[in-house]
């Protein structure tokens, strides 16, 4: 019983290129076959009523900021959603009746953290991006990326931050927050993009006029009390404010204090009453309702606090974000409203879309869905964790997805979605037969599942880990869906336990590999019998795996293991949204990192992973979940050598440290595919950085001598970080 889902095939593999690469770069003489994976949407998924889900594999969508951009230079705007929950873009192509996910364009879009929206800042007819990239919630500058086309595909070039001329003549930087978005629209009807934002000091709207031209984007602060409107103590808008009587920030206040804008308010504008000027949609974190501020000649004269009061008003907790984008095939922009708070937010039925129609004297909006994009995809609230398993004993692999229930809630709970396979062994298709399946009526907390026969009765039993770090053992009674709770294992390995059953030592008993919030893996060996498991902690830092991103205290590791030709391949999903691939050949050998991002893309924050033979391939397909509540499938495409793969992807194949352990000084030998600047970090086991320096790597082999920092004896981690590379190696100070 080597693997829960065993499959062995012989592959003829030409190793001449591998041997040549190894001899040329002087690395160790062993090689490995590294699988390649590509996204796949061939598998159909049906709703419970038998109707197909048009767009099942969006990966979930939690806090999307929508924009329209012509991605392929065909004159038609596509739809881009930047998910502020998982920090990833999703791009959609219009199919005549719905938006079809086509994420091939997402890799060309600019970096961001909290939000990213489009506007044509340089008036060249191509959308640009304004992004918020800081990890801080407030008081950070906005970045601009200008769009252009290469071979009819959108590309972006960094253009710096947005500066403006203050009223005292100083040049300062516009700053905003992570949870609120200013308005970027043509306010003065002169053909270019201006900016409107609430100021944190004055509670008034600051108006930044675009005073440059298409070749030189310039802004000037021309009004610190635009619209004669101000927020009251309850943060509701008040009209008719005497702007001559309000006190703006003093001229000698520094830029970081003067030019801060609320992160609790989001704005967008549309001439809704057709009088020639922009009216303002306002969402904020202090009310659950969307407001419309009616504007006449830059004066807000009326506030509609329940918009649209004539239809179904937008009342969603918390911090509403209004976005005017085109979501169908008519020329009018529709209104999308979502909750945008980073902590307390709704995560189901929370993407409201209103259709626009132009009347004789105004634009009217009608609610058409509360699940835009979600209603045509697999989106299971949040924290999806899929498991591939033959749940009903029919010889076909089913899918069980655990996820958190609907927010906002005070405590996480667990909901299971059962997708039963109604296809064939070589090409499955699924139908959602249960959207609230529970393996236990007692244990309702969020958990991660792994299945395997632990008592020798021929049926898969269940281990599940929860956020508290508990591991719960359920025995299967023999019936397809009947599990009985037996015990909670007397172990607690750390928060957010993610277990995986696999016979690591080839003794016929399934062991447990458990990931956790710290980013490492724990190995629990099964010291029991074929009918009675007994898991004993063997290694808390198994394989020296650590999936934490550089400088981050947590990693949320989630393992999946497969054996091929006497080698163990370890896939580990991570908090950063990447999946790392490791290889292990011998029992006493540490894992070797083959690829730091085997899927070649960010699959969403807090990624989870499962594997199984959904296709007739040599390697299992990978099913990925994430914090946004969706799933994606990646299919094995071919093999390549680990060294050739890393050279092709621009990764450093190997870090050699010597002497290691060291006492005073040490050297490192690395191979680089290009000449580039590289940062070298040394961190202790808690993640504290104790050494940092920038070096210039030459193409080919490099040897760098490092004088030992004054640090105590112990275990450390050395990380090499460059534009194309991140590699980490264990370092020991004696």
Coordinates of C-alpha atoms in Angstrom, one line a residue, residues 347-636:
X347 CA -18.7 36.2 0.4
X348 CA -21.8 34.7 -1.2
X349 CA -24.5 36.5 -3.2
X350 CA -22.3 39.6 -2.9
X351 CA -21.5 40.7 -6.4
X352 CA -24.6 42.6 -7.4
X353 CA -25.0 43.7 -11.0
X354 CA -27.5 46.3 -12.2
X355 CA -28.4 46.7 -15.9
X356 CA -28.5 50.3 -17.2
X357 CA -31.2 51.7 -19.4
X358 CA -31.4 55.3 -20.7
X359 CA -34.7 57.1 -20.2
X360 CA -35.9 60.5 -21.3
X361 CA -34.3 62.3 -18.4
X362 CA -32.2 59.8 -16.5
X363 CA -30.4 56.5 -16.5
X364 CA -32.3 53.8 -14.6
X365 CA -30.8 50.7 -13.0
X366 CA -32.4 47.3 -12.5
X367 CA -30.8 44.5 -10.4
X368 CA -30.2 41.5 -12.6
X369 CA -28.1 39.2 -10.3
X370 CA -26.5 39.1 -6.9
X371 CA -23.9 36.6 -8.1
X372 CA -22.3 38.1 -11.2
X373 CA -19.5 35.7 -12.5
X374 CA -20.1 33.5 -9.5
X375 CA -23.4 32.2 -10.8
X376 CA -21.6 30.6 -13.8
X377 CA -18.7 29.2 -11.9
X378 CA -17.7 27.0 -8.9
X379 CA -17.5 29.5 -6.1
X380 CA -18.0 28.0 -2.6
X381 CA -17.9 31.0 -0.3
X382 CA -14.2 30.9 0.9
X383 CA -11.3 28.7 1.8
X384 CA -12.0 25.9 -0.6
X385 CA -10.1 22.6 0.0
X386 CA -10.8 19.9 -2.6
X387 CA -10.0 16.2 -2.2
X388 CA -10.1 13.7 -5.1
X389 CA -11.4 10.3 -3.9
X390 CA -13.8 7.5 -5.0
X391 CA -16.4 8.5 -2.5
X392 CA -19.2 6.2 -3.6
X393 CA -17.2 3.1 -4.4
X394 CA -18.1 2.9 -8.1
X395 CA -14.6 3.0 -9.5
X396 CA -14.7 6.6 -10.6
X397 CA -13.0 9.4 -8.8
X398 CA -15.3 11.9 -7.1
X399 CA -14.5 15.4 -5.6
X400 CA -15.3 16.5 -2.1
X401 CA -14.7 20.2 -1.5
X402 CA -14.6 21.6 2.1
X403 CA -15.1 25.3 2.5
X404 CA -16.0 27.9 5.0
X405 CA -19.7 28.9 5.3
X406 CA -21.2 32.2 4.4
X407 CA -19.6 35.3 5.9
X408 CA -19.8 37.5 7.8
X409 CA -19.7 35.1 10.8
X410 CA -17.8 35.2 14.0
X411 CA -16.5 31.6 13.9
X412 CA -15.5 29.5 10.8
X413 CA -17.8 26.6 10.0
X414 CA -17.5 23.9 7.4
X415 CA -19.7 23.1 4.4
X416 CA -18.9 20.2 2.1
X417 CA -19.8 20.1 -1.6
X418 CA -19.9 16.6 -3.1
X419 CA -19.3 16.3 -6.8
X420 CA -20.0 12.8 -8.1
X421 CA -18.3 11.5 -11.2
X422 CA -20.8 10.5 -13.9
X423 CA -18.2 10.2 -16.7
X424 CA -15.6 7.6 -17.5
X425 CA -12.2 6.7 -16.0
X426 CA -10.4 8.6 -18.9
X427 CA -12.7 11.6 -19.0
X428 CA -14.8 12.3 -16.0
X429 CA -17.8 14.7 -15.7
X430 CA -19.3 15.8 -12.4
X431 CA -22.6 16.8 -11.0
X432 CA -23.0 18.6 -7.6
X433 CA -25.2 16.1 -5.7
X434 CA -24.9 17.7 -2.3
X435 CA -24.0 21.3 -1.3
X436 CA -24.2 20.7 2.4
X437 CA -22.7 17.3 3.0
X438 CA -21.4 16.7 6.5
X439 CA -19.2 13.8 7.7
X440 CA -20.1 14.7 11.2
X441 CA -23.0 16.6 12.9
X442 CA -20.7 17.4 15.9
X443 CA -17.5 18.7 14.3
X444 CA -18.5 21.7 12.2
X445 CA -15.3 23.7 12.2
X446 CA -13.4 24.3 9.0
X447 CA -11.2 21.4 8.0
X448 CA -9.1 19.7 5.3
X449 CA -9.8 16.1 4.3
X450 CA -7.6 13.1 3.4
X451 CA -8.8 9.5 2.8
X452 CA -7.2 6.1 3.1
X453 CA -7.9 2.6 4.5
X454 CA -6.6 2.8 8.1
X455 CA -8.3 -0.3 9.5
X456 CA -7.8 -2.9 6.7
X457 CA -11.5 -3.3 5.8
X458 CA -11.0 -2.2 2.2
X459 CA -12.8 1.1 2.6
X460 CA -11.3 4.5 2.7
X461 CA -11.4 6.1 6.2
X462 CA -11.0 9.8 6.8
X463 CA -8.6 12.1 8.7
X464 CA -9.4 15.7 8.8
X465 CA -7.4 18.6 10.2
X466 CA -8.9 21.9 11.4
X467 CA -7.8 25.4 12.0
X468 CA -6.9 24.7 15.6
X469 CA -4.4 22.0 14.5
X470 CA -6.5 19.0 15.6
X471 CA -6.5 15.8 13.6
X472 CA -9.8 13.9 13.7
X473 CA -10.1 10.2 12.7
X474 CA -13.4 8.9 11.2
X475 CA -14.0 5.3 10.3
X476 CA -16.1 4.4 7.3
X477 CA -18.8 1.9 8.1
X478 CA -18.9 0.5 4.5
X479 CA -21.7 2.5 3.2
X480 CA -20.8 5.0 0.5
X481 CA -21.4 8.2 2.6
X482 CA -21.4 7.0 6.2
X483 CA -18.4 7.9 8.4
X484 CA -18.3 7.5 12.2
X485 CA -16.2 9.7 14.4
X486 CA -13.7 7.5 16.4
X487 CA -11.2 9.8 18.0
X488 CA -9.1 13.0 17.9
X489 CA -5.5 12.1 17.6
X490 CA -3.5 13.1 20.7
X491 CA -1.3 15.4 18.7
X492 CA -1.4 19.1 18.0
X493 CA 1.2 20.2 15.4
X494 CA 0.3 23.8 14.9
X495 CA -2.5 25.8 13.6
X496 CA -4.3 25.1 10.3
X497 CA -3.5 21.4 10.0
X498 CA -3.6 20.0 6.4
X499 CA -3.1 16.2 6.5
X500 CA -2.2 13.8 3.7
X501 CA -2.1 10.0 4.0
X502 CA 0.7 8.2 2.3
X503 CA 2.9 5.1 3.0
X504 CA 6.2 7.0 3.4
X505 CA 8.4 4.2 4.6
X506 CA 6.8 1.4 2.5
X507 CA 5.8 -0.8 5.4
X508 CA 2.2 -1.3 4.3
X509 CA 0.8 1.3 6.7
X510 CA -0.4 4.7 5.8
X511 CA 1.6 7.5 7.5
X512 CA 0.5 11.1 7.9
X513 CA 2.2 14.2 6.4
X514 CA 0.7 17.3 7.9
X515 CA 1.2 20.9 6.7
X516 CA 0.6 23.9 9.0
X517 CA 0.4 27.6 9.2
X518 CA 4.1 28.0 9.8
X519 CA 4.9 26.6 6.3
X520 CA 6.7 23.4 7.3
X521 CA 5.7 19.8 7.1
X522 CA 5.3 17.3 9.9
X523 CA 5.8 13.5 9.4
X524 CA 3.7 11.2 11.6
X525 CA 4.7 7.6 11.1
X526 CA 2.1 4.9 11.6
X527 CA 3.5 2.6 14.3
X528 CA 0.2 0.6 14.7
X529 CA -1.2 -2.4 12.8
X530 CA -3.1 -3.0 9.6
X531 CA -6.3 -2.8 11.6
X532 CA -5.5 -0.2 14.2
X533 CA -3.3 2.9 13.3
X534 CA -1.1 4.6 15.8
X535 CA 0.5 7.8 14.6
X536 CA 3.7 9.0 16.2
X537 CA 5.4 12.3 15.5
X538 CA 8.7 11.5 13.7
X539 CA 9.8 14.8 12.3
X540 CA 8.5 18.3 12.7
X541 CA 10.6 19.7 9.9
X542 CA 10.3 16.9 7.4
X543 CA 12.4 17.2 4.3
X544 CA 13.5 20.7 5.4
X545 CA 10.5 22.0 3.5
X546 CA 9.5 25.6 4.1
X547 CA 7.1 27.3 1.8
X548 CA 7.0 30.7 3.5
X549 CA 7.6 33.6 1.1
X550 CA 10.6 35.7 1.8
X551 CA 10.1 37.8 4.9
X552 CA 6.7 36.3 5.8
X553 CA 6.1 34.6 9.1
X554 CA 3.5 32.1 7.8
X555 CA 3.3 29.8 4.8
X556 CA 0.2 27.6 5.2
X557 CA 1.7 24.5 3.6
X558 CA -0.6 21.9 2.1
X559 CA 1.1 18.6 0.8
X560 CA 0.2 16.1 -1.9
X561 CA 2.6 13.2 -2.6
X562 CA 2.9 10.9 -5.6
X563 CA 5.4 8.1 -6.4
X564 CA 6.9 7.6 -9.9
X565 CA 9.7 5.2 -10.8
X566 CA 10.9 4.8 -7.1
X567 CA 11.0 8.6 -6.5
X568 CA 8.6 10.5 -4.3
X569 CA 7.3 13.8 -5.8
X570 CA 6.1 16.2 -3.2
X571 CA 3.8 19.0 -4.2
X572 CA 3.3 21.7 -1.6
X573 CA 0.7 24.5 -2.0
X574 CA 1.3 27.7 0.0
X575 CA -0.2 30.9 1.3
X576 CA 1.5 32.8 -1.5
X577 CA -0.6 31.0 -4.1
X578 CA 2.3 29.0 -5.6
X579 CA 2.8 25.2 -5.6
X580 CA 6.4 24.0 -5.1
X581 CA 7.6 20.6 -6.4
X582 CA 10.2 18.6 -4.4
X583 CA 11.7 15.2 -5.1
X584 CA 13.0 12.5 -2.8
X585 CA 14.9 9.4 -3.9
X586 CA 16.1 7.6 -0.8
X587 CA 14.6 7.3 2.7
X588 CA 17.5 9.1 4.4
X589 CA 17.6 11.9 1.8
X590 CA 16.2 15.4 2.1
X591 CA 13.8 16.7 -0.4
X592 CA 15.3 18.6 -3.4
X593 CA 13.4 21.6 -4.8
X594 CA 12.7 20.9 -8.5
X595 CA 10.5 23.9 -9.2
X596 CA 9.5 26.8 -7.0
X597 CA 6.3 27.3 -9.1
X598 CA 5.4 24.1 -10.8
X599 CA 2.0 25.5 -12.1
X600 CA 3.7 28.6 -13.5
X601 CA 1.1 31.0 -12.0
X602 CA -0.4 32.3 -8.8
X603 CA -3.5 30.2 -8.1
X604 CA -4.8 32.3 -5.3
X605 CA -3.9 33.1 -1.7
X606 CA -3.9 30.2 0.8
X607 CA -3.8 27.6 -2.0
X608 CA -4.8 24.0 -1.3
X609 CA -4.1 20.9 -3.4
X610 CA -5.2 17.4 -4.2
X611 CA -4.3 15.0 -7.0
X612 CA -5.8 12.0 -8.9
X613 CA -5.9 10.3 -12.2
X614 CA -8.7 12.2 -13.8
X615 CA -7.2 11.7 -17.3
X616 CA -5.3 8.8 -18.9
X617 CA -1.9 10.4 -18.1
X618 CA 1.4 9.3 -16.6
X619 CA 1.1 11.8 -13.8
X620 CA -2.0 12.7 -11.7
X621 CA -4.0 15.8 -12.4
X622 CA -3.9 18.5 -9.7
X623 CA -7.0 20.1 -8.3
X624 CA -6.4 23.4 -6.6
X625 CA -8.5 25.4 -4.1
X626 CA -7.8 28.7 -2.4
X627 CA -9.0 31.4 -0.1
X628 CA -11.4 32.8 -2.7
X629 CA -13.4 29.6 -2.7
X630 CA -13.0 28.3 -6.2
X631 CA -11.2 25.4 -7.9
X632 CA -8.9 25.0 -10.9
X633 CA -7.6 21.8 -12.6
X634 CA -4.2 21.4 -13.9
X635 CA -3.4 18.5 -16.3
X636 CA 0.0 16.9 -16.7

